[in-house]
């Protein structure tokens, strides 16, 4: 691991150094009161294991829903949002950002680091208010270094009922590390998230979805029950690993802000229409099979003001249906394990042979 990969964002003070939690929240949320600091301070942090899977905050609770279905309460479609918490975990020089010209190697990239900082100052606070508005819960995949940089914000994510999942020690690949080092890379992240938020991560997402061929065994050994690093399905599935079920809750490229809509090509009307079209098609298919819509968003990208407006309009549209389950990914994984008889079970050979996540031998 290169030394500069272990550094934070160029000497930015930690949130604890910046003053009280109330002061930080005022800075992070802006004058509009994005995080309602006073209310936050009066509410205890979530219990160590986080809230149990439920339909709380989901309009699947509509009593008109009845009969057998593929999701809780007969829901026709599940929708799950991933909120990436990465700002503060990137290398001080060389991280990808909106500036196309690369900086000279080793020189601190000040504007790119500030671009990442937007995520914890503005993006996540704004997104949390959006989720509250629509009464939905999401899964936040957190980088350990980012959580250390903004501990109050990580705690607030959990306090509001969202899942804290693992995304690595720093914003970097781990697939080329020896197995024991990759395991430590993941375990360090888990330990940091648990220490700061009180929640034990059970879900994993790698940098650009790339883990080693040993990843499923490694995650299982660390106590994870699911990973999201496969965009091959529109429904969750099970891969048996050493005789025990391990869940994949798929991820997405095409509904992911970091790959589908970079700043230089972003078209808000096209993005909104793509979200609606994805939803409508999967909702239609959901009449006869289990369907899952996935949305990937990053603190520093979809957290911007105009993009939140697009998501707001889409969520207003999607929540108008009476039989859609907006779920955290740990809820989905646990539901799948409890309903194995209606879940695809993939018997795969070694990942080094198939090229797909599976056993390592």
Tab-separated table of C-alpha atoms in Angstrom:
chain	number	residue	atom	x	y	z
A	1	UNK	CA	0.000	0.000	0.000
A	2	UNK	CA	1.470	3.340	-0.976
A	3	UNK	CA	1.889	5.830	1.798
A	4	UNK	CA	-0.215	8.526	0.118
A	5	UNK	CA	-3.109	6.060	-0.197
A	6	UNK	CA	-3.308	5.883	3.577
A	7	UNK	CA	-3.528	9.653	3.958
A	8	UNK	CA	-6.735	11.613	4.318
A	9	UNK	CA	-7.675	14.732	2.421
A	10	UNK	CA	-4.671	16.916	2.961
A	11	UNK	CA	-4.896	18.017	6.555
A	12	UNK	CA	-8.623	18.710	6.777
A	13	UNK	CA	-9.485	18.846	10.477
A	14	UNK	CA	-11.538	15.985	11.856
A	15	UNK	CA	-15.111	16.736	12.801
A	16	UNK	CA	-14.286	16.451	16.476
A	17	UNK	CA	-11.536	19.040	16.024
A	18	UNK	CA	-13.959	21.407	14.325
A	19	UNK	CA	-15.998	21.814	17.463
A	20	UNK	CA	-19.187	20.496	18.915
A	21	UNK	CA	-21.560	18.219	17.074
A	22	UNK	CA	-24.068	21.032	16.800
A	23	UNK	CA	-21.430	23.279	15.195
A	24	UNK	CA	-20.468	20.573	12.718
A	25	UNK	CA	-24.042	19.862	11.733
A	26	UNK	CA	-24.702	23.516	11.130
A	27	UNK	CA	-21.666	23.634	8.851
A	28	UNK	CA	-22.451	20.384	7.099
A	29	UNK	CA	-26.109	21.080	6.554
A	30	UNK	CA	-25.951	24.728	5.610
A	31	UNK	CA	-28.199	27.614	6.584
A	32	UNK	CA	-31.323	25.745	5.523
A	33	UNK	CA	-30.975	23.448	8.523
A	34	UNK	CA	-30.445	20.282	6.532
A	35	UNK	CA	-29.705	18.169	9.563
A	36	UNK	CA	-31.921	19.755	12.231
A	37	UNK	CA	-29.131	19.653	14.768
A	38	UNK	CA	-31.221	20.334	17.818
A	39	UNK	CA	-33.528	17.389	17.177
A	40	UNK	CA	-30.561	15.130	16.538
A	41	UNK	CA	-28.915	15.856	19.835
A	42	UNK	CA	-32.056	14.915	21.738
A	43	UNK	CA	-32.314	11.429	20.196
A	44	UNK	CA	-30.096	8.512	21.255
A	45	UNK	CA	-27.981	6.711	18.686
A	46	UNK	CA	-29.324	3.463	17.228
A	47	UNK	CA	-28.697	0.237	19.077
A	48	UNK	CA	-25.488	-1.621	18.339
A	49	UNK	CA	-26.973	-3.992	15.761
A	50	UNK	CA	-29.199	-1.360	14.148
A	51	UNK	CA	-32.927	-1.666	13.564
A	52	UNK	CA	-34.258	-5.080	12.612
A	53	UNK	CA	-35.584	-5.556	9.083
A	54	UNK	CA	-39.129	-4.277	8.887
A	55	UNK	CA	-41.545	-2.453	6.623
A	56	UNK	CA	-41.252	0.728	8.651
A	57	UNK	CA	-41.151	3.743	6.410
A	58	UNK	CA	-42.470	1.729	3.480
A	59	UNK	CA	-45.821	2.115	1.797
A	60	UNK	CA	-46.052	-1.676	1.559
A	61	UNK	CA	-47.884	-1.394	4.877
A	62	UNK	CA	-50.989	-0.329	2.940
A	63	UNK	CA	-53.744	-2.647	4.245
A	64	UNK	CA	-55.043	-3.057	0.694
A	65	UNK	CA	-52.020	-5.231	-0.057
A	66	UNK	CA	-52.836	-8.864	0.412
A	67	UNK	CA	-52.157	-12.258	-1.079
A	68	UNK	CA	-48.965	-14.127	-1.882
A	69	UNK	CA	-46.121	-12.114	-3.313
A	70	UNK	CA	-42.379	-12.117	-3.724
A	71	UNK	CA	-41.691	-9.458	-1.086
A	72	UNK	CA	-43.110	-8.577	2.355
A	73	UNK	CA	-46.888	-7.998	2.423
A	74	UNK	CA	-47.157	-9.072	-1.189
A	75	UNK	CA	-45.133	-6.141	-2.508
A	76	UNK	CA	-44.735	-6.201	-6.279
A	77	UNK	CA	-41.333	-4.522	-6.443
A	78	UNK	CA	-38.479	-3.778	-4.086
A	79	UNK	CA	-36.402	-0.613	-4.528
A	80	UNK	CA	-33.058	-0.225	-2.791
A	81	UNK	CA	-30.744	2.793	-2.725
A	82	UNK	CA	-27.023	2.643	-1.999
A	83	UNK	CA	-25.532	5.813	-0.524
A	84	UNK	CA	-21.760	5.786	-0.870
A	85	UNK	CA	-19.918	7.521	1.973
A	86	UNK	CA	-16.456	8.054	0.474
A	87	UNK	CA	-15.428	11.671	1.054
A	88	UNK	CA	-12.274	11.719	3.185
A	89	UNK	CA	-11.197	8.210	2.215
A	90	UNK	CA	-9.558	9.081	-1.114
A	91	UNK	CA	-5.776	9.477	-1.657
A	92	UNK	CA	-4.540	13.052	-1.311
A	93	UNK	CA	-3.249	12.956	-4.893
A	94	UNK	CA	-4.546	11.093	-7.931
A	95	UNK	CA	-8.190	10.479	-7.012
A	96	UNK	CA	-10.664	10.636	-9.869
A	97	UNK	CA	-12.853	13.720	-10.054
A	98	UNK	CA	-14.469	16.211	-12.426
A	99	UNK	CA	-11.152	17.690	-13.615
A	100	UNK	CA	-10.073	15.670	-16.697
A	101	UNK	CA	-6.414	16.699	-16.637
A	102	UNK	CA	-4.447	14.515	-14.159
A	103	UNK	CA	-2.374	16.275	-11.553
A	104	UNK	CA	1.364	15.689	-11.301
A	105	UNK	CA	2.008	12.530	-9.294
A	106	UNK	CA	2.238	13.103	-5.554
A	107	UNK	CA	1.031	16.739	-5.626
A	108	UNK	CA	-1.975	17.293	-3.324
A	109	UNK	CA	-5.004	17.811	-5.563
A	110	UNK	CA	-6.748	20.573	-3.640
A	111	UNK	CA	-9.900	21.070	-5.769
A	112	UNK	CA	-10.471	17.318	-6.148
A	113	UNK	CA	-10.167	16.823	-2.399
A	114	UNK	CA	-12.646	19.662	-1.912
A	115	UNK	CA	-14.941	17.922	-4.413
A	116	UNK	CA	-14.867	14.816	-2.200
A	117	UNK	CA	-15.428	16.958	0.909
A	118	UNK	CA	-18.679	18.217	-0.611
A	119	UNK	CA	-20.068	14.783	0.125
A	120	UNK	CA	-19.875	15.078	3.894
A	121	UNK	CA	-20.431	18.811	4.121
A	122	UNK	CA	-23.460	18.998	1.807
A	123	UNK	CA	-24.335	15.851	-0.134
A	124	UNK	CA	-25.126	13.326	2.594
A	125	UNK	CA	-26.989	15.805	4.838
A	126	UNK	CA	-29.152	16.780	1.862
A	127	UNK	CA	-29.766	13.140	0.930
A	128	UNK	CA	-30.753	12.238	4.510
A	129	UNK	CA	-33.413	14.911	4.475
A	130	UNK	CA	-34.706	13.585	1.148
A	131	UNK	CA	-34.997	10.063	2.555
A	132	UNK	CA	-36.797	11.377	5.625
A	133	UNK	CA	-39.229	13.273	3.410
A	134	UNK	CA	-40.201	10.074	1.606
A	135	UNK	CA	-39.953	7.860	4.704
A	136	UNK	CA	-37.494	5.430	3.165
A	137	UNK	CA	-34.371	3.737	4.486
A	138	UNK	CA	-31.189	3.088	2.521
A	139	UNK	CA	-27.867	1.280	2.821
A	140	UNK	CA	-24.791	3.463	3.248
A	141	UNK	CA	-21.530	1.843	2.188
A	142	UNK	CA	-18.864	3.540	4.251
A	143	UNK	CA	-15.099	3.824	3.867
A	144	UNK	CA	-13.354	3.501	7.222
A	145	UNK	CA	-11.161	6.567	6.701
A	146	UNK	CA	-14.214	8.623	5.664
A	147	UNK	CA	-16.067	7.582	8.817
A	148	UNK	CA	-13.094	8.653	10.930
A	149	UNK	CA	-13.085	11.987	9.096
A	150	UNK	CA	-16.775	12.652	9.781
A	151	UNK	CA	-17.839	10.509	12.768
A	152	UNK	CA	-20.854	12.616	13.651
A	153	UNK	CA	-22.267	12.201	10.183
A	154	UNK	CA	-21.732	8.429	10.221
A	155	UNK	CA	-23.549	8.274	13.560
A	156	UNK	CA	-26.375	10.374	12.165
A	157	UNK	CA	-26.860	8.034	9.227
A	158	UNK	CA	-27.373	5.141	11.637
A	159	UNK	CA	-29.487	7.207	14.027
A	160	UNK	CA	-31.931	7.927	11.222
A	161	UNK	CA	-32.423	4.210	10.668
A	162	UNK	CA	-30.165	3.556	7.691
A	163	UNK	CA	-27.778	0.637	7.305
A	164	UNK	CA	-24.038	1.058	7.816
A	165	UNK	CA	-22.255	-1.307	5.414
A	166	UNK	CA	-18.562	-1.732	4.611
A	167	UNK	CA	-16.694	-0.229	1.657
A	168	UNK	CA	-13.021	-0.723	2.576
A	169	UNK	CA	-10.392	0.910	4.770
A	170	UNK	CA	-9.616	3.554	2.145
A	171	UNK	CA	-10.918	4.408	-1.347
A	172	UNK	CA	-8.692	1.899	-3.124
A	173	UNK	CA	-8.635	-1.519	-4.758
A	174	UNK	CA	-8.056	-4.630	-2.669
A	175	UNK	CA	-8.306	-7.350	-5.320
A	176	UNK	CA	-4.541	-7.406	-5.908
A	177	UNK	CA	-3.679	-7.864	-2.232
A	178	UNK	CA	-2.753	-11.255	-0.765
A	179	UNK	CA	-5.813	-12.874	0.778
A	180	UNK	CA	-4.805	-12.162	4.390
A	181	UNK	CA	-4.155	-8.501	3.563
A	182	UNK	CA	-7.479	-8.110	1.746
A	183	UNK	CA	-9.184	-9.658	4.759
A	184	UNK	CA	-7.462	-7.133	7.020
A	185	UNK	CA	-8.407	-4.309	4.635
A	186	UNK	CA	-12.074	-5.255	5.050
A	187	UNK	CA	-11.881	-6.064	8.768
A	188	UNK	CA	-10.293	-2.681	9.522
A	189	UNK	CA	-13.268	-0.974	7.883
A	190	UNK	CA	-15.731	-3.100	9.838
A	191	UNK	CA	-14.009	-2.335	13.127
A	192	UNK	CA	-13.992	1.402	12.435
A	193	UNK	CA	-17.677	1.522	11.492
A	194	UNK	CA	-18.675	-0.531	14.526
A	195	UNK	CA	-16.558	1.551	16.905
A	196	UNK	CA	-17.950	4.866	15.659
A	197	UNK	CA	-21.572	4.048	14.823
A	198	UNK	CA	-22.304	1.074	17.072
A	199	UNK	CA	-23.560	-0.940	14.088
A	200	UNK	CA	-21.844	-4.111	12.859
A	201	UNK	CA	-21.662	-4.163	9.032
A	202	UNK	CA	-22.916	-7.349	7.360
A	203	UNK	CA	-22.808	-6.118	3.744
A	204	UNK	CA	-19.811	-5.433	1.491
A	205	UNK	CA	-19.095	-3.318	-1.590
A	206	UNK	CA	-15.614	-3.139	-3.104
A	207	UNK	CA	-13.960	-0.247	-4.920
A	208	UNK	CA	-15.479	-0.420	-8.428
A	209	UNK	CA	-16.944	-3.829	-7.413
A	210	UNK	CA	-13.534	-5.493	-7.792
A	211	UNK	CA	-12.551	-7.952	-5.088
A	212	UNK	CA	-10.241	-10.957	-5.226
A	213	UNK	CA	-11.329	-14.464	-6.233
A	214	UNK	CA	-11.351	-15.343	-2.506
A	215	UNK	CA	-13.880	-12.690	-1.569
A	216	UNK	CA	-16.951	-14.781	-0.729
A	217	UNK	CA	-15.034	-17.065	1.641
A	218	UNK	CA	-13.328	-14.043	3.195
A	219	UNK	CA	-16.595	-12.205	3.747
A	220	UNK	CA	-18.229	-15.296	5.197
A	221	UNK	CA	-15.342	-15.717	7.643
A	222	UNK	CA	-15.757	-12.078	8.726
A	223	UNK	CA	-19.466	-12.504	9.505
A	224	UNK	CA	-20.962	-10.886	6.397
A	225	UNK	CA	-24.190	-12.306	4.968
A	226	UNK	CA	-24.227	-10.470	1.631
A	227	UNK	CA	-22.223	-8.556	-0.953
A	228	UNK	CA	-23.380	-6.315	-3.816
A	229	UNK	CA	-20.512	-6.589	-6.275
A	230	UNK	CA	-22.325	-8.191	-9.196
A	231	UNK	CA	-24.588	-6.461	-11.748
A	232	UNK	CA	-25.842	-9.705	-13.340
A	233	UNK	CA	-29.437	-9.890	-12.083
A	234	UNK	CA	-32.542	-7.827	-11.355
A	235	UNK	CA	-33.201	-9.910	-8.234
A	236	UNK	CA	-31.148	-11.169	-5.300
A	237	UNK	CA	-29.728	-14.683	-5.362
A	238	UNK	CA	-27.798	-17.164	-3.236
A	239	UNK	CA	-24.386	-18.722	-3.844
A	240	UNK	CA	-23.535	-21.620	-1.500
A	241	UNK	CA	-20.091	-21.080	0.026
A	242	UNK	CA	-18.572	-23.957	1.988
A	243	UNK	CA	-22.018	-25.412	2.563
A	244	UNK	CA	-23.539	-22.151	3.809
A	245	UNK	CA	-25.773	-19.726	1.915
A	246	UNK	CA	-24.285	-16.371	0.965
A	247	UNK	CA	-26.477	-13.680	-0.600
A	248	UNK	CA	-25.764	-11.339	-3.488
A	249	UNK	CA	-27.968	-8.255	-3.553
A	250	UNK	CA	-27.016	-7.031	-7.047
A	251	UNK	CA	-25.566	-3.638	-7.814
A	252	UNK	CA	-25.899	-1.503	-10.936
A	253	UNK	CA	-23.796	0.402	-13.438
A	254	UNK	CA	-26.546	1.927	-15.538
A	255	UNK	CA	-28.516	3.343	-12.579
A	256	UNK	CA	-25.351	4.485	-10.833
A	257	UNK	CA	-24.472	8.166	-10.811
A	258	UNK	CA	-20.712	7.605	-10.884
A	259	UNK	CA	-20.670	5.758	-14.210
A	260	UNK	CA	-23.856	6.680	-16.063
A	261	UNK	CA	-23.952	10.418	-15.531
A	262	UNK	CA	-20.543	12.054	-15.054
A	263	UNK	CA	-20.614	15.802	-14.781
A	264	UNK	CA	-19.618	16.559	-18.366
A	265	UNK	CA	-22.457	14.455	-19.834
A	266	UNK	CA	-25.134	14.844	-17.181
A	267	UNK	CA	-28.659	15.366	-18.497
A	268	UNK	CA	-31.122	15.696	-15.598
A	269	UNK	CA	-34.195	15.092	-17.775
A	270	UNK	CA	-32.674	11.951	-19.269
A	271	UNK	CA	-31.672	10.683	-15.821
A	272	UNK	CA	-35.157	11.211	-14.436
A	273	UNK	CA	-36.726	9.448	-17.400
A	274	UNK	CA	-34.259	6.556	-17.066
A	275	UNK	CA	-35.234	6.121	-13.411
A	276	UNK	CA	-38.934	6.071	-14.289
A	277	UNK	CA	-38.465	3.685	-17.206
A	278	UNK	CA	-36.431	1.298	-15.069
A	279	UNK	CA	-39.062	1.421	-12.352
A	280	UNK	CA	-42.007	0.938	-14.730
A	281	UNK	CA	-40.474	-2.038	-16.523
A	282	UNK	CA	-39.501	-3.839	-13.320
A	283	UNK	CA	-42.855	-3.016	-11.719
A	284	UNK	CA	-44.606	-4.582	-14.709
A	285	UNK	CA	-42.425	-7.693	-14.528
A	286	UNK	CA	-43.025	-7.852	-10.781
A	287	UNK	CA	-46.511	-9.215	-11.379
A	288	UNK	CA	-45.040	-12.633	-12.153
A	289	UNK	CA	-41.518	-12.784	-10.676
A	290	UNK	CA	-39.361	-11.244	-7.974
A	291	UNK	CA	-37.918	-7.928	-9.136
A	292	UNK	CA	-35.507	-5.475	-7.523
A	293	UNK	CA	-34.642	-1.950	-8.659
A	294	UNK	CA	-31.259	-0.638	-7.601
A	295	UNK	CA	-30.076	2.965	-7.455
A	296	UNK	CA	-26.454	3.832	-6.730
A	297	UNK	CA	-25.653	7.327	-5.499
A	298	UNK	CA	-22.498	8.940	-4.178
A	299	UNK	CA	-22.153	11.589	-1.518
A	300	UNK	CA	-20.315	14.012	-3.830
A	301	UNK	CA	-22.337	13.379	-7.020
A	302	UNK	CA	-26.076	12.834	-6.580
A	303	UNK	CA	-25.867	14.827	-3.368
A	304	UNK	CA	-25.739	18.075	-5.360
A	305	UNK	CA	-28.779	20.324	-5.180
A	306	UNK	CA	-30.137	19.863	-8.704
A	307	UNK	CA	-29.650	16.097	-8.610
A	308	UNK	CA	-31.507	15.792	-5.329
A	309	UNK	CA	-34.423	17.553	-7.022
A	310	UNK	CA	-34.427	14.855	-9.720
A	311	UNK	CA	-34.389	12.095	-7.106
A	312	UNK	CA	-37.140	13.858	-5.200
A	313	UNK	CA	-39.415	13.840	-8.238
A	314	UNK	CA	-38.659	10.208	-8.948
A	315	UNK	CA	-39.296	9.128	-5.346
A	316	UNK	CA	-42.585	11.030	-5.360
A	317	UNK	CA	-43.548	9.028	-8.443
A	318	UNK	CA	-42.352	5.661	-7.114
A	319	UNK	CA	-43.861	6.007	-3.636
A	320	UNK	CA	-47.264	6.779	-5.163
A	321	UNK	CA	-47.624	3.052	-5.854
A	322	UNK	CA	-49.197	1.116	-3.012
A	323	UNK	CA	-47.156	-2.052	-3.337
A	324	UNK	CA	-43.479	-1.089	-3.478
A	325	UNK	CA	-41.009	-1.985	-0.721
A	326	UNK	CA	-38.216	0.563	-0.231
A	327	UNK	CA	-35.670	-1.543	1.623
A	328	UNK	CA	-32.201	-1.562	3.067
A	329	UNK	CA	-29.974	-4.236	1.585
A	330	UNK	CA	-29.535	-6.053	4.879
A	331	UNK	CA	-33.332	-6.333	5.048
A	332	UNK	CA	-33.381	-7.768	1.536
A	333	UNK	CA	-30.602	-10.264	2.302
A	334	UNK	CA	-32.333	-11.488	5.457
A	335	UNK	CA	-35.661	-11.791	3.641
A	336	UNK	CA	-33.975	-13.843	0.919
A	337	UNK	CA	-32.378	-16.213	3.433
A	338	UNK	CA	-35.755	-16.697	5.103
A	339	UNK	CA	-37.416	-17.427	1.714
A	340	UNK	CA	-34.832	-19.676	0.113
A	341	UNK	CA	-37.461	-21.753	-1.695
A	342	UNK	CA	-38.332	-18.845	-4.010
A	343	UNK	CA	-34.773	-17.570	-4.498
A	344	UNK	CA	-32.350	-18.433	-7.341
A	345	UNK	CA	-29.476	-20.571	-6.039
A	346	UNK	CA	-26.401	-20.463	-8.259
A	347	UNK	CA	-23.940	-23.335	-8.087
A	348	UNK	CA	-20.774	-21.817	-9.498
A	349	UNK	CA	-17.314	-23.165	-10.011
A	350	UNK	CA	-14.092	-21.433	-8.928
A	351	UNK	CA	-14.073	-17.690	-9.613
A	352	UNK	CA	-10.645	-18.011	-11.223
A	353	UNK	CA	-12.232	-20.266	-13.877
A	354	UNK	CA	-15.738	-18.824	-14.325
A	355	UNK	CA	-14.757	-15.172	-14.013
A	356	UNK	CA	-17.772	-14.639	-11.747
A	357	UNK	CA	-18.014	-14.409	-7.956
A	358	UNK	CA	-18.094	-17.899	-6.469
A	359	UNK	CA	-15.888	-20.266	-4.581
A	360	UNK	CA	-12.140	-19.771	-4.813
A	361	UNK	CA	-11.358	-23.439	-5.281
